[in-house]
mmCIF file of C-alpha atoms in Angstrom:
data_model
loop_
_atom_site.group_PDB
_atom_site.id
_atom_site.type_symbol
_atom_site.label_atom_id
_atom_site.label_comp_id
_atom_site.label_asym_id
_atom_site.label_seq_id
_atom_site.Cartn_x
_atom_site.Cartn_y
_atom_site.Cartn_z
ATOM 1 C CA UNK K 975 -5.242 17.717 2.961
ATOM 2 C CA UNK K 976 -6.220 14.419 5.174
ATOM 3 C CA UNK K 977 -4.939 12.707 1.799
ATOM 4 C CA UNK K 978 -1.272 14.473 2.431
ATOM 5 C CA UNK K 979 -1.399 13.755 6.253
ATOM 6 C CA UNK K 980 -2.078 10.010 6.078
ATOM 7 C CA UNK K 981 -0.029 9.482 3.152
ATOM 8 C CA UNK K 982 2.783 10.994 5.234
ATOM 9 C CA UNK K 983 1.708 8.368 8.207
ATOM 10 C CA UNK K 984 2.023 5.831 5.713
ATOM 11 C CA UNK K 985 5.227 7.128 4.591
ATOM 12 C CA UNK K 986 6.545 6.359 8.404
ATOM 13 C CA UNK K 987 5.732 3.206 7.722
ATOM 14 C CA UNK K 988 7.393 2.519 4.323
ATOM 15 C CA UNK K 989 10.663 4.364 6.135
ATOM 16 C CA UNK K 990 10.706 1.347 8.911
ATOM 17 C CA UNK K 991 10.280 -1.271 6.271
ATOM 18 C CA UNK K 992 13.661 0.392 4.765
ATOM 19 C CA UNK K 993 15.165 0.295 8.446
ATOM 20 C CA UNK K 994 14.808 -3.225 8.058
ATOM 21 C CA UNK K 995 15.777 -3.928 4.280
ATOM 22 C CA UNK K 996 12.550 -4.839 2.751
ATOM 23 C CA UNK K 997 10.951 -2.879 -0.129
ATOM 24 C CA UNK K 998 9.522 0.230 1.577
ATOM 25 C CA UNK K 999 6.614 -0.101 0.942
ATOM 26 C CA UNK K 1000 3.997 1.320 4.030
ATOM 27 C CA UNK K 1001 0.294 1.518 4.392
ATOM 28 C CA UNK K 1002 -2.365 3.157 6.554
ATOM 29 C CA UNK K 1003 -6.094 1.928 7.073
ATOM 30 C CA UNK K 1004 -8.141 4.702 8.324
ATOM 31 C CA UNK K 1005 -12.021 4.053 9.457
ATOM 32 C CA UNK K 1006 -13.763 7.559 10.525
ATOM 33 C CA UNK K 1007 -10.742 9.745 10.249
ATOM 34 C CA UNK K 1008 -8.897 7.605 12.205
ATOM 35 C CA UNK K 1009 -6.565 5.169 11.485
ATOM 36 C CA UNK K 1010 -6.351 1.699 12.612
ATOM 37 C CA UNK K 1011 -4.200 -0.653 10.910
ATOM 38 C CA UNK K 1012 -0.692 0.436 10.178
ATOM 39 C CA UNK K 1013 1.883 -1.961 8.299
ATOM 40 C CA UNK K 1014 4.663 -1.863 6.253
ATOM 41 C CA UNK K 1015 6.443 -4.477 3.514
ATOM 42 C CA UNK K 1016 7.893 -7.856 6.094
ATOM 43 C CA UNK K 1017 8.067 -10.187 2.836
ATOM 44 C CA UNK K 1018 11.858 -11.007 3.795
ATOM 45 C CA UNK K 1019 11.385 -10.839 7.502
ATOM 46 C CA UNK K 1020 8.661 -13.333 7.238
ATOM 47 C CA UNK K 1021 10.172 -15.059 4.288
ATOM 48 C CA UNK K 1022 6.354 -14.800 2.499
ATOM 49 C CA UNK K 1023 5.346 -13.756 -0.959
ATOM 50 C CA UNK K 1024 1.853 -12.273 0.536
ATOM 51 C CA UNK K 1025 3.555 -10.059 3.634
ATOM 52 C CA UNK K 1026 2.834 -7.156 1.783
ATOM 53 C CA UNK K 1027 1.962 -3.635 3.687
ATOM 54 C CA UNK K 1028 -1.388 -3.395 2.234
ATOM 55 C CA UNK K 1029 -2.092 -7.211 3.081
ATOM 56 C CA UNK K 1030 -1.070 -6.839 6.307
ATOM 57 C CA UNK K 1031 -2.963 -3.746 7.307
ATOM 58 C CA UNK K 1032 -5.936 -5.047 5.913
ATOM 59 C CA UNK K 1033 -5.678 -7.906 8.310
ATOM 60 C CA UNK K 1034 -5.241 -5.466 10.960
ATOM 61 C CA UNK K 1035 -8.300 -3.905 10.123
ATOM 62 C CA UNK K 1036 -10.713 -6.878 9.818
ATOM 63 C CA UNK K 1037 -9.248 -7.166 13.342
ATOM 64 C CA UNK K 1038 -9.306 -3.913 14.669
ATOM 65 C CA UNK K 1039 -13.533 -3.850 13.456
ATOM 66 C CA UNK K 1040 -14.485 -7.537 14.144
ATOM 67 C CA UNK K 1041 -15.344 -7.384 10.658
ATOM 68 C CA UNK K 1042 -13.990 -8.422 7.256
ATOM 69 C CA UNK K 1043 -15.801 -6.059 5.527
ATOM 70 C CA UNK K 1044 -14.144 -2.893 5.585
ATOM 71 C CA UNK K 1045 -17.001 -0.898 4.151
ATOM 72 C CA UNK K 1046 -16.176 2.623 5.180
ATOM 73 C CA UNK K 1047 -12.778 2.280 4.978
ATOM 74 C CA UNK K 1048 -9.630 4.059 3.120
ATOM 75 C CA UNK K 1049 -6.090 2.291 2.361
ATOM 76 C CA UNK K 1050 -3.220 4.812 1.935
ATOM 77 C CA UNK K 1051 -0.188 2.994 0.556
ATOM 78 C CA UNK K 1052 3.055 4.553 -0.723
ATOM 79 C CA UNK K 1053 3.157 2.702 -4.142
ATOM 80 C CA UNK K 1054 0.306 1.529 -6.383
ATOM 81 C CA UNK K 1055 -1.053 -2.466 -5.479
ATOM 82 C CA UNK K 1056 0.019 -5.051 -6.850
ATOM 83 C CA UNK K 1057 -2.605 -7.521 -8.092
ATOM 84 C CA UNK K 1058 -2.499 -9.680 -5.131
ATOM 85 C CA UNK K 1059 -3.241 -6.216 -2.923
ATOM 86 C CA UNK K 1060 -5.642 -5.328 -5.125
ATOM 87 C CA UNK K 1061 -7.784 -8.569 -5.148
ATOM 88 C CA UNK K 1062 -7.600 -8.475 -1.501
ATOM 89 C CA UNK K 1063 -9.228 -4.902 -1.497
ATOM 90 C CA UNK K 1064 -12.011 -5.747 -3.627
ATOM 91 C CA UNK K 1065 -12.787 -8.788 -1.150
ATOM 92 C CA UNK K 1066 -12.811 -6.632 1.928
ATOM 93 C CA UNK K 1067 -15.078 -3.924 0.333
ATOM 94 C CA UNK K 1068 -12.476 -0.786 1.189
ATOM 95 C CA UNK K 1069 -14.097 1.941 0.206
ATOM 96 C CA UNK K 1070 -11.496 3.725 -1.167
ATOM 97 C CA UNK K 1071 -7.791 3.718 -1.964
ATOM 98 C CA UNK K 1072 -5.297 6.438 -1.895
ATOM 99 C CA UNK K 1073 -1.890 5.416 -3.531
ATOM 100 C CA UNK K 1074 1.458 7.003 -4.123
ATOM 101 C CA UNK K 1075 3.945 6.347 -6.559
ATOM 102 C CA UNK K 1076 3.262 4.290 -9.632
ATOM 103 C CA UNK K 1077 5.036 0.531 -9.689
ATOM 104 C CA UNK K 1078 5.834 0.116 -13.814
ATOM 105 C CA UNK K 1079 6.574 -3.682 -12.804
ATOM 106 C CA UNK K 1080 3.840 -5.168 -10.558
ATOM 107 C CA UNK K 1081 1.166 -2.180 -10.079
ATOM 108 C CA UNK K 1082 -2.481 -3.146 -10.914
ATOM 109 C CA UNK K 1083 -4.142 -0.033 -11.308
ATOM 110 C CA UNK K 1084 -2.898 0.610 -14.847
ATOM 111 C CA UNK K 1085 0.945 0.766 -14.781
ATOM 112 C CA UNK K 1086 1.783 -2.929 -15.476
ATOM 113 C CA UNK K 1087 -2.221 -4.042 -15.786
ATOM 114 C CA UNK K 1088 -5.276 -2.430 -14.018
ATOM 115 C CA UNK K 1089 -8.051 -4.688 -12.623
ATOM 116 C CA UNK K 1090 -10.007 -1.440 -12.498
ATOM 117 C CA UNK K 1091 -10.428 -0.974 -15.903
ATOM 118 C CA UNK K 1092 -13.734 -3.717 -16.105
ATOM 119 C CA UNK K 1093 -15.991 -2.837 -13.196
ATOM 120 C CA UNK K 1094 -16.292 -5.667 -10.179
ATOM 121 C CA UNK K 1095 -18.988 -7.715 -10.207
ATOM 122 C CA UNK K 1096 -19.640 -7.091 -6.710
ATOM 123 C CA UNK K 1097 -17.739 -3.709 -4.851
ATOM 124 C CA UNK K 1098 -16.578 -0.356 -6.518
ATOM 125 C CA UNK K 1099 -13.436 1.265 -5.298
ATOM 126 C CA UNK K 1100 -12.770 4.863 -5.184
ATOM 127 C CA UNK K 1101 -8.708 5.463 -6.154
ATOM 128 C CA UNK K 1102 -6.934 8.518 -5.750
ATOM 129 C CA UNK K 1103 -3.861 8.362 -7.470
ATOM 130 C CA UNK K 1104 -0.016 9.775 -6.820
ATOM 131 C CA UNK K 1105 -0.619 11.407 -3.668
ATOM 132 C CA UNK K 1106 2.681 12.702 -2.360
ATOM 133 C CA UNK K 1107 3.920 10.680 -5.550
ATOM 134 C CA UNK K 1108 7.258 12.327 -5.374
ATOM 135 C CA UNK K 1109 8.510 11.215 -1.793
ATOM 136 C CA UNK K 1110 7.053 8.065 -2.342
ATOM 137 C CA UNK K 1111 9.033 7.007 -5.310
ATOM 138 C CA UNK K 1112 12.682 8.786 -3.993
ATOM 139 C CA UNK K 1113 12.405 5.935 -0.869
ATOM 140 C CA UNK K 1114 11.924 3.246 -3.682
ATOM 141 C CA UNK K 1115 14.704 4.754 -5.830
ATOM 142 C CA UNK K 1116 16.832 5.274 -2.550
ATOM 143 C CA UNK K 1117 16.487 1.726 -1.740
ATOM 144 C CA UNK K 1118 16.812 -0.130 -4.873
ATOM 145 C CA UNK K 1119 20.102 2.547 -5.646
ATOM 146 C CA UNK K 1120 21.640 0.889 -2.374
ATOM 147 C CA UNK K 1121 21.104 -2.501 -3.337
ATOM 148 C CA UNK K 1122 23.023 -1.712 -6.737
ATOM 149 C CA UNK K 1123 25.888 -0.154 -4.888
ATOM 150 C CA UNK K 1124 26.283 -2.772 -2.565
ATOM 151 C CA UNK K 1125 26.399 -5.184 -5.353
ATOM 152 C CA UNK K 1126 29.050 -2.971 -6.927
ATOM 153 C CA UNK K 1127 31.329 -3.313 -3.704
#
């Protein structure tokens, strides 16, 4: 149930990164049931490669604890990491990940490649996969349908 309820706050997120046409794509740090990092996609409002939600809340989070390690933390994002996110998570120790709809072109946890399959050298990650998968992949679908119409026009 906490899966559903901060997959939903991440959702929020994702739905202001669509507000402002980038990807939605939103993410949630939570540290003791509460969170504290929130972020969504800001690649084209930044103009950088690496303004990713998960990147960004992750930041938050090293900030929000003092601490880069983010041992006892979970990440709730609304589509699978890429490999760039999912480097970055394995560097700041997460504890755990909770993602939502697969990405067949960039995600790293087995739907394009998955840097999970060989075990780190040095942190394991707990993943919970396709948690409110559904709503997660109609704002992706919603968003790149747009872009095709508008194209059309």
């Amino acid at each position: 149930m906490d899966d559903e309820r901060f997959m939903r706050e991440a959702l929020a997120q994702a739905r202001l990164a669509d507000k402002n046409d980038e990807v939605p794509v939103g993410a949630v740090l939570v540290h003791n049931q509460r969170i504290i990092a929130r972020a969504h996609n800001q690649v084209e409002t930044l103009q950088d490669a690496t303004a990713h939600a998960e990147m960004i809340c992750l930041t938050m989070g090293s900030e929000a604890l003092s601490n880069w390690r983010l041992l006892e933390c979970t990440l709730y994002c609304t589509m699978e990491p890429c490999s760039m996110c999912m480097g970055a998570m394995f560097l700041s120790r997460i504890k755990r990940l909770v993602w939502g709809a697969p990405d067949l072109r960039h995600g790293a946890n087995g739907s394009w490649v998955d840097l999970t399959r060989k075990p780190h050298p040095t942190h394991t990650l707990a993943i919970t996969s396709e948690v409110l998968a559904p709503e997660c992949a109609a704002l992706m679908q919603n968003f790149f349908q747009r872009r095709r119409d508008a194209k059309r026009d």
